[in-house]
Short mmCIF file of C-alpha atoms in Angstrom, two decimals:
data_model
loop_
_atom_site.label_atom_id
_atom_site.label_comp_id
_atom_site.label_asym_id
_atom_site.label_seq_id
_atom_site.Cartn_x
_atom_site.Cartn_y
_atom_site.Cartn_z
CA MET A 1 16.69 -11.11 57.93
CA PRO A 2 20.01 -10.39 59.69
CA ALA A 3 21.76 -9.58 56.40
CA SER A 4 19.50 -6.54 56.00
CA TRP A 5 20.64 -4.93 59.30
CA GLN A 6 23.52 -3.21 57.51
CA ALA A 7 21.99 -3.51 54.02
CA TRP A 8 25.27 -4.81 52.59
CA GLY A 9 23.36 -7.42 50.61
CA LYS A 10 21.81 -4.67 48.47
CA PHE A 11 25.19 -3.77 47.07
CA HIS A 12 27.32 -6.93 47.26
CA ASP A 13 25.90 -10.34 46.38
CA ARG A 14 28.37 -11.91 48.79
CA PHE A 15 26.29 -10.56 51.71
CA ASN A 16 22.91 -11.50 50.21
CA VAL A 17 22.06 -14.74 52.00
CA ASP A 18 19.47 -15.57 49.34
CA LYS A 19 22.34 -15.84 46.85
CA GLU A 20 25.10 -16.91 49.27
CA PRO A 21 23.40 -18.87 52.08
CA ASN A 22 26.73 -20.07 53.50
CA GLU A 23 28.27 -16.60 53.80
CA PRO A 24 27.60 -16.37 57.59
CA ASN A 25 29.64 -19.55 58.05
CA ARG A 26 32.76 -17.71 56.90
CA PHE A 27 32.74 -15.53 60.03
CA GLY A 28 33.17 -16.22 63.72
CA TRP A 29 36.50 -18.07 63.58
CA ILE A 30 39.86 -17.63 65.31
CA VAL A 31 42.59 -16.68 62.82
CA GLU A 32 46.30 -16.97 63.66
CA ILE A 33 49.05 -14.78 62.26
CA ASP A 34 52.80 -14.86 62.82
CA PRO A 35 53.97 -11.34 63.80
CA PHE A 36 57.58 -12.40 63.22
CA ASP A 37 57.00 -13.43 59.60
CA PRO A 38 55.42 -10.84 57.23
CA ASN A 39 55.01 -13.56 54.59
CA PHE A 40 53.06 -15.90 56.86
CA ALA A 41 49.63 -16.76 55.45
CA PRO A 42 46.93 -16.30 58.13
CA VAL A 43 45.47 -19.61 59.30
CA LYS A 44 41.80 -20.04 60.15
CA HIS A 45 41.64 -22.48 63.06
CA THR A 46 38.29 -24.13 62.49
CA ALA A 47 38.98 -26.65 65.26
CA LEU A 48 38.36 -23.86 67.80
CA GLY A 49 34.74 -23.53 66.70
CA ARG A 50 32.58 -20.80 65.19
CA PHE A 51 30.91 -18.24 67.46
CA CYS A 52 31.35 -14.60 68.60
CA HIS A 53 34.88 -14.86 69.94
CA GLU A 54 35.79 -11.91 72.16
CA GLY A 55 39.26 -13.35 72.62
CA ALA A 56 41.35 -16.50 72.90
CA GLU A 57 43.59 -16.87 75.95
CA THR A 58 46.16 -19.67 76.06
CA VAL A 59 47.89 -21.55 78.85
CA LEU A 60 50.56 -24.24 78.65
CA ASN A 61 49.28 -27.23 80.59
CA SER A 62 51.46 -29.34 82.87
CA ASP A 63 51.48 -32.19 80.32
CA GLY A 64 52.74 -29.92 77.52
CA ARG A 65 49.44 -29.51 75.72
CA VAL A 66 48.12 -26.03 74.97
CA VAL A 67 44.70 -25.05 76.32
CA VAL A 68 42.75 -22.15 74.80
CA TYR A 69 39.90 -20.48 76.72
CA CYS A 70 37.24 -18.53 74.81
CA GLY A 71 33.97 -16.75 75.50
CA ASP A 72 31.03 -16.24 73.14
CA ASP A 73 30.17 -12.55 73.53
CA THR A 74 26.40 -12.87 73.18
CA ARG A 75 23.57 -12.96 75.71
CA GLY A 76 22.84 -16.50 76.79
CA GLU A 77 25.84 -18.10 75.10
CA TYR A 78 28.69 -20.24 76.33
CA VAL A 79 32.21 -20.53 77.72
CA TYR A 80 34.50 -22.77 75.66
CA ARG A 81 37.82 -24.55 76.06
CA PHE A 82 40.05 -26.10 73.39
CA VAL A 83 42.73 -28.69 74.23
CA THR A 84 45.35 -29.50 71.61
CA ASP A 85 46.19 -33.07 70.63
CA GLY A 86 49.86 -32.25 70.27
CA LYS A 87 52.30 -30.88 72.83
CA TYR A 88 54.33 -27.70 72.79
CA ASP A 89 57.98 -28.18 71.83
CA PRO A 90 60.21 -25.20 72.67
CA ASN A 91 62.71 -26.47 70.08
CA ASP A 92 60.28 -26.92 67.17
CA ARG A 93 58.58 -23.66 66.25
CA ALA A 94 57.24 -25.03 62.97
CA ALA A 95 55.37 -27.80 64.77
CA ASN A 96 54.03 -25.38 67.35
CA LEU A 97 52.43 -23.29 64.60
CA SER A 98 50.12 -26.20 63.77
CA LEU A 99 49.11 -27.07 67.34
CA LEU A 100 45.76 -25.29 67.15
CA SER A 101 44.69 -27.25 64.09
CA LYS A 102 44.01 -30.51 65.95
CA GLY A 103 42.32 -30.95 69.30
CA THR A 104 39.00 -31.06 71.12
CA LEU A 105 36.56 -28.22 71.70
CA TYR A 106 34.48 -28.20 74.91
CA ALA A 107 31.61 -26.14 76.30
CA ALA A 108 31.27 -25.48 80.04
CA ARG A 109 28.45 -26.61 82.32
CA PHE A 110 28.32 -24.81 85.68
CA ASP A 111 26.46 -26.95 88.21
CA SER A 112 24.59 -25.50 91.19
CA ASP A 113 26.84 -27.20 93.75
CA GLY A 114 29.90 -25.23 92.66
CA THR A 115 31.32 -27.96 90.43
CA GLY A 116 31.40 -28.01 86.66
CA LYS A 117 32.09 -30.13 83.60
CA TRP A 118 33.70 -29.53 80.24
CA LEU A 119 31.43 -31.14 77.64
CA PRO A 120 33.27 -32.37 74.50
CA LEU A 121 31.80 -31.17 71.20
CA VAL A 122 32.71 -34.29 69.24
CA PHE A 123 30.70 -35.72 66.36
CA GLY A 124 29.25 -39.14 67.10
CA GLU A 125 29.33 -38.71 70.87
CA GLN A 126 26.30 -38.16 73.09
CA LYS A 127 23.67 -36.23 71.09
CA LEU A 128 25.95 -34.94 68.32
CA THR A 129 24.81 -37.48 65.75
CA PRO A 130 23.12 -37.51 62.34
CA GLU A 131 19.79 -37.90 64.15
CA SER A 132 20.36 -34.41 65.59
CA GLY A 133 21.29 -32.95 62.22
CA PHE A 134 25.07 -33.28 62.45
CA LYS A 135 27.20 -35.25 60.02
CA PRO A 136 30.96 -34.73 60.08
CA GLN A 137 32.87 -32.92 62.82
CA ALA A 138 32.95 -29.86 60.59
CA GLU A 139 29.22 -29.34 61.10
CA VAL A 140 29.65 -29.53 64.87
CA LEU A 141 32.31 -26.82 64.73
CA ILE A 142 30.35 -24.58 62.35
CA ASP A 143 27.28 -24.82 64.59
CA ALA A 144 29.09 -24.96 67.94
CA ARG A 145 26.30 -23.07 69.69
CA ARG A 146 23.66 -25.63 68.75
CA ALA A 147 26.00 -28.45 69.72
CA ALA A 148 26.48 -26.85 73.15
CA ASP A 149 22.69 -26.44 73.42
CA LEU A 150 22.16 -30.17 72.89
CA LEU A 151 24.75 -31.14 75.51
CA GLY A 152 23.26 -28.87 78.19
CA ALA A 153 26.02 -26.29 78.58
CA THR A 154 25.21 -23.31 80.82
CA ARG A 155 23.92 -20.15 79.15
CA MET A 156 26.00 -17.24 80.43
CA ASP A 157 25.72 -13.45 80.67
CA ARG A 158 27.85 -12.49 77.66
CA PRO A 159 31.20 -14.19 78.39
CA LYS A 160 34.02 -11.94 77.24
CA ASP A 161 37.57 -12.73 78.30
CA VAL A 162 38.33 -16.08 79.89
CA GLN A 163 41.68 -15.36 81.50
CA PRO A 164 44.05 -17.95 83.04
CA ASN A 165 46.06 -16.86 86.08
CA GLY A 166 49.63 -18.12 85.91
CA SER A 167 50.21 -17.41 89.61
CA ASN A 168 47.49 -19.59 91.14
CA GLY A 169 46.39 -21.84 88.26
CA LYS A 170 42.83 -20.52 88.29
CA VAL A 171 40.80 -19.08 85.42
CA TYR A 172 38.61 -15.96 85.45
CA VAL A 173 35.43 -15.81 83.38
CA ILE A 174 34.50 -12.21 82.61
CA LEU A 175 30.73 -11.79 82.20
CA THR A 176 29.90 -8.27 81.09
CA ASN A 177 26.07 -8.08 81.46
CA ASN A 178 22.76 -9.49 80.26
CA ASP A 179 19.71 -7.27 80.60
CA LYS A 180 17.56 -9.91 78.85
CA ARG A 181 17.85 -12.61 81.53
CA LYS A 182 14.42 -13.27 83.07
CA ASP A 183 13.59 -14.20 86.65
CA ASP A 184 12.89 -17.80 85.66
CA GLN A 185 16.27 -18.03 83.89
CA VAL A 186 18.41 -17.21 86.92
CA ASP A 187 20.85 -19.90 88.06
CA LYS A 188 23.77 -20.15 90.49
CA ALA A 189 26.35 -19.09 87.92
CA ASN A 190 24.17 -16.23 86.65
CA PRO A 191 22.34 -15.12 89.81
CA ARG A 192 20.73 -11.84 88.71
CA ALA A 193 17.82 -11.21 86.39
CA GLU A 194 18.30 -8.18 84.14
CA ASN A 195 21.99 -8.30 84.95
CA LEU A 196 22.97 -4.75 84.01
CA PHE A 197 26.42 -4.72 85.57
CA GLY A 198 27.97 -8.16 85.07
CA HIS A 199 30.05 -10.43 87.30
CA ILE A 200 33.27 -12.46 87.37
CA ILE A 201 33.54 -16.19 88.02
CA GLU A 202 36.68 -17.86 89.32
CA LEU A 203 37.15 -21.36 87.91
CA GLU A 204 39.67 -23.87 89.34
CA PRO A 205 40.64 -26.91 87.22
CA ARG A 206 40.72 -30.17 89.16
CA GLY A 207 44.24 -30.91 90.35
CA GLY A 208 45.53 -27.85 88.53
CA ASP A 209 45.10 -29.71 85.23
CA HIS A 210 43.62 -27.40 82.58
CA ALA A 211 42.86 -30.44 80.40
CA ASP A 212 40.82 -32.20 83.10
CA ASP A 213 37.10 -32.36 82.37
CA SER A 214 36.08 -31.28 85.90
CA PHE A 215 36.43 -28.00 87.72
CA THR A 216 35.08 -26.07 90.68
CA TRP A 217 33.87 -22.50 90.52
CA GLU A 218 32.61 -19.58 92.59
CA ILE A 219 31.62 -15.97 91.93
CA LEU A 220 34.50 -13.63 92.71
CA VAL A 221 32.56 -10.35 92.42
CA ARG A 222 29.09 -9.21 91.37
CA CYS A 223 29.61 -5.83 89.76
CA GLY A 224 27.76 -2.58 90.33
CA ASN A 225 27.52 0.01 93.07
CA PRO A 226 27.32 -1.71 96.48
CA ARG A 227 25.97 1.54 97.96
CA ASP A 228 23.29 2.14 95.31
CA PRO A 229 20.42 3.85 97.22
CA ARG A 230 17.90 2.43 94.77
CA GLY A 231 18.62 -1.10 95.97
CA GLY A 232 18.27 -4.25 93.91
CA VAL A 233 21.83 -4.19 92.60
CA ASP A 234 22.98 -7.03 94.89
CA ALA A 235 26.65 -6.24 94.32
CA LEU A 236 29.37 -8.36 95.92
CA TRP A 237 32.78 -6.88 96.76
CA ASN A 238 35.34 -7.15 99.50
CA PRO A 239 34.32 -4.49 102.07
CA ALA A 240 37.75 -2.90 101.63
CA THR A 241 36.69 -1.73 98.15
CA SER A 242 36.43 2.05 98.24
CA VAL A 243 33.65 4.24 96.88
CA ASN A 244 35.74 4.72 93.72
CA GLY A 245 36.91 1.11 93.48
CA TRP A 246 33.82 -0.72 92.27
CA PHE A 247 33.09 -1.07 88.55
CA ALA A 248 30.42 -2.26 86.13
CA CYS A 249 30.40 -4.24 82.89
CA PRO A 250 33.83 -5.93 82.96
CA ASP A 251 35.18 -6.59 79.49
CA ASN A 252 38.84 -7.37 78.73
CA ALA A 253 41.27 -8.54 81.38
CA CYS A 254 44.87 -9.45 82.02
CA VAL A 255 46.80 -10.88 84.96
CA ASP A 256 50.09 -9.54 86.34
CA ASP A 257 52.88 -11.70 87.75
CA GLU A 258 51.56 -11.24 91.29
CA GLY A 259 48.22 -12.81 90.33
CA ARG A 260 46.29 -9.54 90.35
CA LEU A 261 43.45 -9.36 87.83
CA TRP A 262 43.27 -6.14 85.77
CA ILE A 263 39.80 -5.38 84.43
CA ALA A 264 38.94 -3.01 81.58
CA THR A 265 35.28 -1.99 81.52
CA ASP A 266 32.82 -1.26 78.71
CA GLN A 267 29.40 -0.07 79.90
CA GLY A 268 28.25 1.03 76.44
CA ASP A 269 25.08 3.09 76.71
CA ASN A 270 24.66 1.72 80.25
CA TRP A 271 27.08 4.17 81.92
CA PRO A 272 24.43 6.77 82.91
CA ARG A 273 23.06 4.15 85.33
CA THR A 274 26.36 4.18 87.24
CA GLY A 275 27.22 7.84 86.68
CA ARG A 276 30.87 7.15 85.96
CA ALA A 277 33.09 6.64 82.95
CA ASP A 278 34.82 3.38 82.09
CA GLY A 279 38.36 2.58 83.13
CA LEU A 280 40.93 0.06 84.31
CA TYR A 281 40.75 -1.55 87.76
CA GLY A 282 43.09 -3.76 89.74
CA LEU A 283 41.22 -6.65 91.40
CA GLU A 284 42.87 -8.72 94.12
CA THR A 285 42.44 -12.50 93.86
CA GLU A 286 44.26 -13.78 96.97
CA SER A 287 44.50 -13.34 100.77
CA ASP A 288 42.14 -11.28 102.89
CA ARG A 289 42.04 -8.65 100.12
CA ARG A 290 40.47 -11.07 97.65
CA GLY A 291 37.64 -9.31 95.83
CA THR A 292 39.03 -5.83 96.58
CA SER A 293 39.09 -3.50 93.58
CA LYS A 294 40.94 -0.22 93.02
CA LEU A 295 40.57 2.29 90.23
CA PHE A 296 43.81 2.73 88.27
CA TYR A 297 42.96 4.61 85.04
CA ARG A 298 39.85 6.38 83.77
CA VAL A 299 38.87 7.12 80.14
CA PRO A 300 36.62 9.93 78.81
CA VAL A 301 32.86 9.62 79.15
CA GLY A 302 31.36 7.62 76.29
CA ALA A 303 34.58 5.68 75.62
CA GLU A 304 35.39 2.08 76.42
CA LEU A 305 38.72 0.73 77.61
CA CYS A 306 40.05 -2.50 76.18
CA GLY A 307 43.12 -4.60 75.49
CA PRO A 308 45.17 -4.18 78.70
CA CYS A 309 48.57 -5.81 78.28
CA PHE A 310 51.78 -5.64 80.35
CA THR A 311 55.26 -5.84 78.93
CA PRO A 312 57.19 -8.81 80.39
CA ASP A 313 59.20 -6.53 82.71
CA ARG A 314 55.95 -4.88 83.96
CA GLU A 315 57.44 -1.47 83.27
CA THR A 316 54.75 -0.55 80.72
CA LEU A 317 51.03 -1.23 80.46
CA PHE A 318 49.30 -0.81 77.10
CA VAL A 319 45.60 0.01 76.85
CA ALA A 320 43.25 1.04 74.05
CA VAL A 321 40.75 3.90 74.41
CA GLN A 322 37.90 3.59 71.93
CA HIS A 323 35.35 6.13 70.65
CA PRO A 324 35.24 8.91 73.31
CA ALA A 325 31.78 10.53 73.69
CA ALA A 326 30.13 7.90 71.47
CA ASP A 327 28.35 5.59 73.94
CA GLY A 328 25.42 7.16 75.77
CA ALA A 329 25.36 10.19 73.47
CA GLU A 330 21.72 10.91 74.29
CA ALA A 331 22.58 11.28 77.98
CA LEU A 332 25.45 13.58 77.04
CA TYR A 333 23.80 15.70 74.37
CA GLY A 334 20.06 15.49 74.97
CA SER A 335 17.23 13.65 73.29
CA ALA A 336 18.52 14.54 69.82
CA GLY A 337 21.44 12.23 70.52
CA ARG A 338 23.82 14.62 68.81
CA ARG A 339 27.31 13.27 69.20
CA PRO A 340 30.70 14.50 68.03
CA THR A 341 32.51 12.75 65.25
CA ARG A 342 34.93 10.04 66.32
CA THR A 343 37.85 12.25 65.27
CA ARG A 344 37.79 16.06 65.17
CA GLN A 345 40.26 18.32 63.43
CA ARG A 346 41.01 21.58 65.24
CA ALA A 347 43.94 23.83 64.46
CA GLY A 348 45.67 21.01 62.66
CA GLN A 349 45.44 18.64 65.63
CA THR A 350 43.50 15.42 66.07
CA GLN A 351 41.14 15.51 69.04
CA GLY A 352 38.37 13.31 70.36
CA GLY A 353 39.48 10.15 68.56
CA SER A 354 40.41 6.69 69.72
CA ALA A 355 43.94 6.14 71.00
CA ALA A 356 46.41 3.60 72.30
CA ALA A 357 48.04 4.57 75.57
CA ALA A 358 51.29 3.29 77.05
CA ILE A 359 51.41 3.78 80.81
CA GLY A 360 54.97 3.41 82.03
CA ARG A 361 57.14 3.82 85.08
CA GLY A 362 59.81 6.44 85.50
CA HIS A 363 62.17 7.42 88.30
CA HIS A 364 63.08 10.64 90.02
CA GLN A 365 66.75 11.47 90.39
CA ASP A 366 66.49 10.41 94.03
CA GLY A 367 65.37 6.95 92.95
CA ARG A 368 61.67 7.24 93.78
CA ARG A 369 59.34 5.67 91.22
CA GLN A 370 56.97 7.88 89.21
CA ASP A 371 54.32 6.83 86.72
CA ARG A 372 54.39 8.43 83.31
CA LEU A 373 51.82 8.41 80.54
CA ARG A 374 52.57 8.21 76.84
CA VAL A 375 49.64 8.34 74.43
CA ALA A 376 49.90 7.20 70.82
CA HIS A 377 47.08 8.11 68.43
CA PRO A 378 46.35 5.71 65.58
#
């Protein structure tokens, strides 16, 4: 059983599902904290549903409601949206803190004609009834995946970030990979079997309304090496993308104030297939350069990059570098798979460990701009 994968149930009854069958239901939720109040009690927002959240990205809709986009980071799972009942009030912070407690959760269906629907996961509607094993709304939210199954949502290739773009009103669905997709499971939104390298979908809400139940979509890029001599990759990039510009296995993302999409990659043990380490890439979303990618920052082999975030003035970009030399250790160190420890101590210094990096801008005395790199170890 899944509880035996880590063997925690042998030592703590809490993780023994024979004794605590509801323990799995305590995980997979979005929890909100208030970074400005150290005494704030964390709030579990059950209304946003239970699944493998990779993130939760918010956008303030034109009608004042808050919309939260989420991906379920598992092969063959779904893209979700949550729309609050209440509206954001810039003068009532206390009320805003409760916005995510009431609203409607939706799962996305990507149709083959380039349109799509948000399917409401609401008890008593469509197939979400006692006859299907659901009772109150709480059961729909606890078992959001099964609810989305019943409504016919589209199974995706490990949706990670679902990132709104404040410049053009569109939304980017980051699909990292799915090597388990079979030939007979391919569809328009997930066009490759054994999708080793992932792809990115651009979603446009109807009329620019993030709360509307309809949208259109198209694939922005299909990741991987467009010049792979082995063939079969079927990558899709703007031809202006250089030999160093393409990437594989997109993971986290952010958008700058010019509408450019910044992609952090995580190939895991898959990187030997591409022969390059993970990093951060700038991906154009507009004009004739749409779909053009450029390498900005590379991390050590075996590490993943995650969490890109700009300061409001765009003078500093924060990124996280996780576990150098860990992923793909067998390719690095031979069949024994011998890998270094996550953190090494040499001559009193910490080496080889994870780190947070702040990439900032500086200026020469003559006024020319110069990038600078500051690295902060945890």
